[in-house]
mmCIF file of C-alpha atoms in Angstrom:
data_model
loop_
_atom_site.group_PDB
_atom_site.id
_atom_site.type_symbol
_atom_site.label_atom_id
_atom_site.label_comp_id
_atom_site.label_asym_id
_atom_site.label_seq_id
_atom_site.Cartn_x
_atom_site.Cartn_y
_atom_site.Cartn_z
ATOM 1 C CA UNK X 626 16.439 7.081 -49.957
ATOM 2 C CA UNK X 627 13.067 8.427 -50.102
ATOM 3 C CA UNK X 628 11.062 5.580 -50.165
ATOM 4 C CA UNK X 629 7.291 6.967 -49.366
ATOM 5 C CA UNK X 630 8.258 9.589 -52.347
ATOM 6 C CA UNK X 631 6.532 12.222 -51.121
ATOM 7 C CA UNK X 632 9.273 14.090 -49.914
ATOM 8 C CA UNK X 633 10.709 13.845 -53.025
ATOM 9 C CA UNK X 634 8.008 14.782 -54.790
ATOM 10 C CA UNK X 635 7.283 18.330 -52.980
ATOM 11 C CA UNK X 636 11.049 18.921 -53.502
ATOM 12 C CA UNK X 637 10.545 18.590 -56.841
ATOM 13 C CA UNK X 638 7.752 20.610 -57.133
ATOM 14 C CA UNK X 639 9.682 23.491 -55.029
ATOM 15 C CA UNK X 640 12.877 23.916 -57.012
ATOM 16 C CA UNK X 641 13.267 21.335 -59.564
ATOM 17 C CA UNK X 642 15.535 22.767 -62.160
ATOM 18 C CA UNK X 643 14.540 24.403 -65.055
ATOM 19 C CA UNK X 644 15.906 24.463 -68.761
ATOM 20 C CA UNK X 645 17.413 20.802 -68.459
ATOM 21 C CA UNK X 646 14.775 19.197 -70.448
ATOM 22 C CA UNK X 647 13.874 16.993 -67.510
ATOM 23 C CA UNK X 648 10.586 16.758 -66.315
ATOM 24 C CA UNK X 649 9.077 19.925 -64.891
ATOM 25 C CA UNK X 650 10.185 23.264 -63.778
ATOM 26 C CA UNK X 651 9.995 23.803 -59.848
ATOM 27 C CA UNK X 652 8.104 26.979 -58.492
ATOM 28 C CA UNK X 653 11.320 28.949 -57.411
ATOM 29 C CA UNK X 654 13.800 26.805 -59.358
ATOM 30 C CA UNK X 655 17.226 28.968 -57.311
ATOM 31 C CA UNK X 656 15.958 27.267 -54.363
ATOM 32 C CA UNK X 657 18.168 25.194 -52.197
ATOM 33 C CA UNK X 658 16.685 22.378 -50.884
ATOM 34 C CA UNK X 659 17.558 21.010 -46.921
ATOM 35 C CA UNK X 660 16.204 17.311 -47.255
ATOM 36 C CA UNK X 661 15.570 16.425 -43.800
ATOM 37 C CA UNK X 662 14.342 12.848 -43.433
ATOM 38 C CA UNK X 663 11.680 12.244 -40.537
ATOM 39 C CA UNK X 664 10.250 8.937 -41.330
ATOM 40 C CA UNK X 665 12.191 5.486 -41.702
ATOM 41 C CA UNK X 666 11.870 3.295 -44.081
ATOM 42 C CA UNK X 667 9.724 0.824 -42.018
ATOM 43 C CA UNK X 668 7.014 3.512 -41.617
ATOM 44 C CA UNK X 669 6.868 4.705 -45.594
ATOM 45 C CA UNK X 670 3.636 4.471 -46.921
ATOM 46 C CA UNK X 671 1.757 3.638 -43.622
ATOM 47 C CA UNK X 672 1.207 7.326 -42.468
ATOM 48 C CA UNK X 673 2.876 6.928 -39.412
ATOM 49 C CA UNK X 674 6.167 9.389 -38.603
ATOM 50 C CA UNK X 675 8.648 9.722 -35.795
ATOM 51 C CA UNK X 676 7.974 13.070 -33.365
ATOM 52 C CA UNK X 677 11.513 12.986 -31.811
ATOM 53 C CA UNK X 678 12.538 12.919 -35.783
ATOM 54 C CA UNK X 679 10.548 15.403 -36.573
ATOM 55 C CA UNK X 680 12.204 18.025 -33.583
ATOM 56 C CA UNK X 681 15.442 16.785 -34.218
ATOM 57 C CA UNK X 682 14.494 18.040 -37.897
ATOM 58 C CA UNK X 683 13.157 21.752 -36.925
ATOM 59 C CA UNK X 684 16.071 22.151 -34.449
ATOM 60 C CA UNK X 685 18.555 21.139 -37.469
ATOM 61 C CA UNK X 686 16.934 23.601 -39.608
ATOM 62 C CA UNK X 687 17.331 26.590 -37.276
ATOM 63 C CA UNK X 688 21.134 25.645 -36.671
ATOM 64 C CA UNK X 689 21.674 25.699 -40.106
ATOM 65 C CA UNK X 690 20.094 28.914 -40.759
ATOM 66 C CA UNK X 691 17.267 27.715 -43.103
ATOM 67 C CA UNK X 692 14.911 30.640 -44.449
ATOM 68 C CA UNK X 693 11.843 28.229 -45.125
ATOM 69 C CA UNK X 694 10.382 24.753 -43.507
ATOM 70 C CA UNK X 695 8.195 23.029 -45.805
ATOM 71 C CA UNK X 696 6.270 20.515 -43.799
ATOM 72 C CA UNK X 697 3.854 18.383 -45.480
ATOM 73 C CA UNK X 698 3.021 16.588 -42.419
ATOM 74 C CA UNK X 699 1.308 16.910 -38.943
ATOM 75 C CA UNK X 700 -0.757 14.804 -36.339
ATOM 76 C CA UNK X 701 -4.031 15.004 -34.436
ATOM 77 C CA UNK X 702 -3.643 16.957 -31.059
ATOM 78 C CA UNK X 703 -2.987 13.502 -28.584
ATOM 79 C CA UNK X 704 -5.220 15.056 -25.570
ATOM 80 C CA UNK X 705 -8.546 13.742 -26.305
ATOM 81 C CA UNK X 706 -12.130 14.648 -24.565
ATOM 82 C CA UNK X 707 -13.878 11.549 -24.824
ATOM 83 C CA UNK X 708 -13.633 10.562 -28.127
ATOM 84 C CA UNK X 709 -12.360 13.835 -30.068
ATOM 85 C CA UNK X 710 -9.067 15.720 -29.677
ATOM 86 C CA UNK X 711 -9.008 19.318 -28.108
ATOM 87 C CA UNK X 712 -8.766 21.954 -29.873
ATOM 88 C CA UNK X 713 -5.334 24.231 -29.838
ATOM 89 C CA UNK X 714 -7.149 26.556 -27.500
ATOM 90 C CA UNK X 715 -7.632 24.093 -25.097
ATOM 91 C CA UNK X 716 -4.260 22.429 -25.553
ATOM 92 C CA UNK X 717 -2.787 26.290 -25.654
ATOM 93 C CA UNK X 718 -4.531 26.649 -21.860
ATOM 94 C CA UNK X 719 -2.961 23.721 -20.445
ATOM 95 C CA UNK X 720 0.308 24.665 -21.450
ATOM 96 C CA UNK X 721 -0.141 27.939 -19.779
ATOM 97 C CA UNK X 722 -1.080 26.257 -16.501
ATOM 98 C CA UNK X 723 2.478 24.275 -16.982
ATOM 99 C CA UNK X 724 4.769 27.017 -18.045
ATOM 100 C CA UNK X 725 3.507 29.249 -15.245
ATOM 101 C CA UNK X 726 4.587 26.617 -12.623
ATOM 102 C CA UNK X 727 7.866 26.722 -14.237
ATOM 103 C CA UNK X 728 8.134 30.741 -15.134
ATOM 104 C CA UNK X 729 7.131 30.615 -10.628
ATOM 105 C CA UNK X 730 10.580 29.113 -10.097
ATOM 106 C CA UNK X 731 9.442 25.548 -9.797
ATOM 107 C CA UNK X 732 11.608 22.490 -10.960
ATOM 108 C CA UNK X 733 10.277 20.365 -13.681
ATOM 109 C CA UNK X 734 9.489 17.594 -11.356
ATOM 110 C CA UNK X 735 7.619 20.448 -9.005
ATOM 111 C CA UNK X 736 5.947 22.009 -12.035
ATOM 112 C CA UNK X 737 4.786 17.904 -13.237
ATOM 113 C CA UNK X 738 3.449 17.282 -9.852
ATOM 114 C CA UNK X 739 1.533 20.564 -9.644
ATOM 115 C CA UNK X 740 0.371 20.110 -13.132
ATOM 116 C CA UNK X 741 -0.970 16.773 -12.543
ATOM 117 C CA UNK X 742 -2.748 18.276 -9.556
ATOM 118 C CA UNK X 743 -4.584 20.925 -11.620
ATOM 119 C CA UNK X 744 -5.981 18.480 -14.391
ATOM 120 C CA UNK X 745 -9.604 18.103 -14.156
ATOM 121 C CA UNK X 746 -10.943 14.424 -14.008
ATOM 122 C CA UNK X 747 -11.636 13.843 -17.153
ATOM 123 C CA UNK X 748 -8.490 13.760 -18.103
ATOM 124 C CA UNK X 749 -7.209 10.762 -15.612
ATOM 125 C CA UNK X 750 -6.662 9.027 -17.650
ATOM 126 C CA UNK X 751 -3.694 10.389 -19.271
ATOM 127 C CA UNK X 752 -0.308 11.118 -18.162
ATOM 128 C CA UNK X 753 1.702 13.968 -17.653
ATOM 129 C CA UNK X 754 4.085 13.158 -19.895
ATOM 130 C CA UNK X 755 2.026 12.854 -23.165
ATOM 131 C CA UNK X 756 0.540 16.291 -22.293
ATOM 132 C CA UNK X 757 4.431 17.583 -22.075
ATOM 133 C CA UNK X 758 4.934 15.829 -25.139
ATOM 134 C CA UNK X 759 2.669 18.214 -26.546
ATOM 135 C CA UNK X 760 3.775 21.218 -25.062
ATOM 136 C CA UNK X 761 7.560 20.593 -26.343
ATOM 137 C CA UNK X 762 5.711 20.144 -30.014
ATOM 138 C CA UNK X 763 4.404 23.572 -29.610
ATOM 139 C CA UNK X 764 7.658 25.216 -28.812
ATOM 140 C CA UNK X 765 9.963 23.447 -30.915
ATOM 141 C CA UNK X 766 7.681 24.570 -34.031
ATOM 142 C CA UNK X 767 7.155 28.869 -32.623
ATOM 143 C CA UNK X 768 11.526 28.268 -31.709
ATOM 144 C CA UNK X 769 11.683 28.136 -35.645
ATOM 145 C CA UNK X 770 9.209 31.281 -35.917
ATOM 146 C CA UNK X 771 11.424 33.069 -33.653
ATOM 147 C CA UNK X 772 14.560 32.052 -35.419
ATOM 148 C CA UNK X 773 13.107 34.047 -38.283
ATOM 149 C CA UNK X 774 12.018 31.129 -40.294
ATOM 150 C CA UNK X 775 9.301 31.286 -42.827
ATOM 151 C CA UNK X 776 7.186 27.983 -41.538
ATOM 152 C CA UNK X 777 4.963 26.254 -44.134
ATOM 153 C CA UNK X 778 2.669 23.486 -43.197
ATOM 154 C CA UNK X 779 -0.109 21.572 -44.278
ATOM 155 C CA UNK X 780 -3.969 21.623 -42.884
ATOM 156 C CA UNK X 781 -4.171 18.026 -42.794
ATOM 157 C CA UNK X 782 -5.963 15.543 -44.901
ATOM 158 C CA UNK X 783 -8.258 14.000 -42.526
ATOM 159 C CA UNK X 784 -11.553 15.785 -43.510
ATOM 160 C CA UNK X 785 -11.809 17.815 -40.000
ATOM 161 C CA UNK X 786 -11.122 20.793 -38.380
ATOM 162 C CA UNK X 787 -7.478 21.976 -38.497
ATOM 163 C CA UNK X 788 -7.428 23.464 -35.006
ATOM 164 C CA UNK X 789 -7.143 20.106 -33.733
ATOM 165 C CA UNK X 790 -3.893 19.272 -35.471
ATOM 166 C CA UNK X 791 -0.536 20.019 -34.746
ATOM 167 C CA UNK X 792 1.309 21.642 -36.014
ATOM 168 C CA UNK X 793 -1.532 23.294 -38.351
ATOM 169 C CA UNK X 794 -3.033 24.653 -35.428
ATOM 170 C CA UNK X 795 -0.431 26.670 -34.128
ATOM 171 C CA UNK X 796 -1.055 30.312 -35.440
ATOM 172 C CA UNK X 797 2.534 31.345 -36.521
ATOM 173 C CA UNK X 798 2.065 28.804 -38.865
ATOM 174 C CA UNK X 799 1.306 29.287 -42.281
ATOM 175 C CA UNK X 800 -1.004 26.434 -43.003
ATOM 176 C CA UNK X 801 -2.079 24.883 -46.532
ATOM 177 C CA UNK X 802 -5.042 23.094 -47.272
ATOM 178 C CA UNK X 803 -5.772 21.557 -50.921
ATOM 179 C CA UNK X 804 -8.906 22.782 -53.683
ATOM 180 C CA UNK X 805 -9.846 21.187 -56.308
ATOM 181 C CA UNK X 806 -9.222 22.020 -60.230
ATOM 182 C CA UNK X 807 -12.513 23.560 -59.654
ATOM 183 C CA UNK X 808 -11.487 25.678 -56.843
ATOM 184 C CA UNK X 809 -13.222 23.911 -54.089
ATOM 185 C CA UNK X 810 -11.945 22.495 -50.684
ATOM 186 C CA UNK X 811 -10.535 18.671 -51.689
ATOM 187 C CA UNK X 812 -13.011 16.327 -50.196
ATOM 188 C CA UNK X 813 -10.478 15.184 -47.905
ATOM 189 C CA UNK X 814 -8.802 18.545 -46.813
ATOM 190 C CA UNK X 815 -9.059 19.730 -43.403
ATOM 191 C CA UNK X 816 -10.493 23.176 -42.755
ATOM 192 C CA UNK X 817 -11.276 25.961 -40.584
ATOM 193 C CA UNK X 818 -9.955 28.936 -39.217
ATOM 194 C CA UNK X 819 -6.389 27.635 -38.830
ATOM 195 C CA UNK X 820 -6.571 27.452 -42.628
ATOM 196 C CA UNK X 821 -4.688 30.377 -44.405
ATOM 197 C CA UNK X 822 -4.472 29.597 -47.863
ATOM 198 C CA UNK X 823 -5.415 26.522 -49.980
ATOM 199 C CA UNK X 824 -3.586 25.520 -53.506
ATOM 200 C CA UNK X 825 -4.490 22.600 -56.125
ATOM 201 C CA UNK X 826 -4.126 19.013 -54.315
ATOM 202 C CA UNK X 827 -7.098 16.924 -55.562
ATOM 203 C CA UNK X 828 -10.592 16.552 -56.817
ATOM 204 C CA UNK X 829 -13.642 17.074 -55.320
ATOM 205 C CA UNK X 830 -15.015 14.105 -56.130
ATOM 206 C CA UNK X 831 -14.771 11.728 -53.111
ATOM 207 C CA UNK X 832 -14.193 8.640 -55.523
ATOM 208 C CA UNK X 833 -11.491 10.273 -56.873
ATOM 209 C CA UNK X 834 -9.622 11.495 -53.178
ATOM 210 C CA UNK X 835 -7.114 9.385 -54.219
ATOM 211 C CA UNK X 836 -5.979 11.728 -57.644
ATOM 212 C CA UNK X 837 -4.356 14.000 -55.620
ATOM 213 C CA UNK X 838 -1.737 16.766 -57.715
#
């Protein structure tokens, strides 16, 4: 049961059937649709979702040979400089430093340790495992690219730059913000360069951020 409705609702919009004189026609109406569940029931309508859910989904998908992930979901990057998130870039460098320890033949427990060791201060504060926890977001979502799947995401709808949100950072991506009926970015869409494409999702109006499509 989808009980925040929204997954429902995009299905719908995908490939609900047409000429059954029931409600609308979806965009490609042949589609099959892989309903993949990532948020319990406790969480629906409170914004929050489950990351190991959400991997467990995108492996799922590859093993079952899906051609497209639809995922109208995503998070703020959880590496923060002071009070902001890093951008992908940033995020993208640190994950470089990691993997390298691991492409030089070190064990993951070597390649934690000499990560740790390479952080600069200012990031203390946080451990090694939430910045792994980031890396394994990253992969999971390019392991779908490279299984030849088309991946569909959205920008975000935080009102911010896109590049610090994953997975609508991640360039293989193809990420979706939402314009207006008047062809304007939604007052609550996120933006930026990590945006490819935007299509109708709400007014422009802030009072009205809530009439979303």
């Amino acid at each position: 049961t989808d009980f925040s409705e929204h997954g429902t609702h995009v299905a719908g919009t995908i490939a609900a059937e047409a000429d059954n004189d029931e409600g609308i026609t979806g965009v490609a109406p042949e589609a099959t649709i892989m309903p993949l569940k990532v948020q319990t029931d406790a969480q629906a309508g409170s914004g929050s979702l489950s990351s190991a859910a959400i991997l467990n989904a995108i492996t799922f998908a590859i093993e079952n040979d899906a051609d497209v992930i639809n995922a109208s979901l995503g998070g703020l990057i959880r590496i923060r400089a002071g009070d902001d998130p890093i951008n992908y870039q940033r995020l993208l460098g640190f994950k470089n430093t990691y993997d390298s320890f691991i492409d030089g033949g070190s064990s993951e427990a070597e390649a934690r340790n000499s990560f740790q060791k390479s952080r600069q201060p200012q990031f203390d504060s946080l451990t090694t495992d939430t910045f792994i926890s980031e890396f394994r977001r990253i992969d999971r979502w390019q392991a779908a690219v490279e299984a030849g799947i088309t991946v569909v995401v959205s920008a975000g709808n935080g009102n911010r730059d896109a590049n610090t949100q994953i997975p609508a950072a991640i360039p293989e991506m193809i990420t979706v913000g939402a314009s207006t009926e008047h062809e304007t970015r939604a007052s609550f869409s996120n933006f930026g360069t990590s945006v490819d494409i935007a299509a109708p999702g709400g007014a422009d109006n802030p009072a009205r951020a809530n009439d979303n499509l």
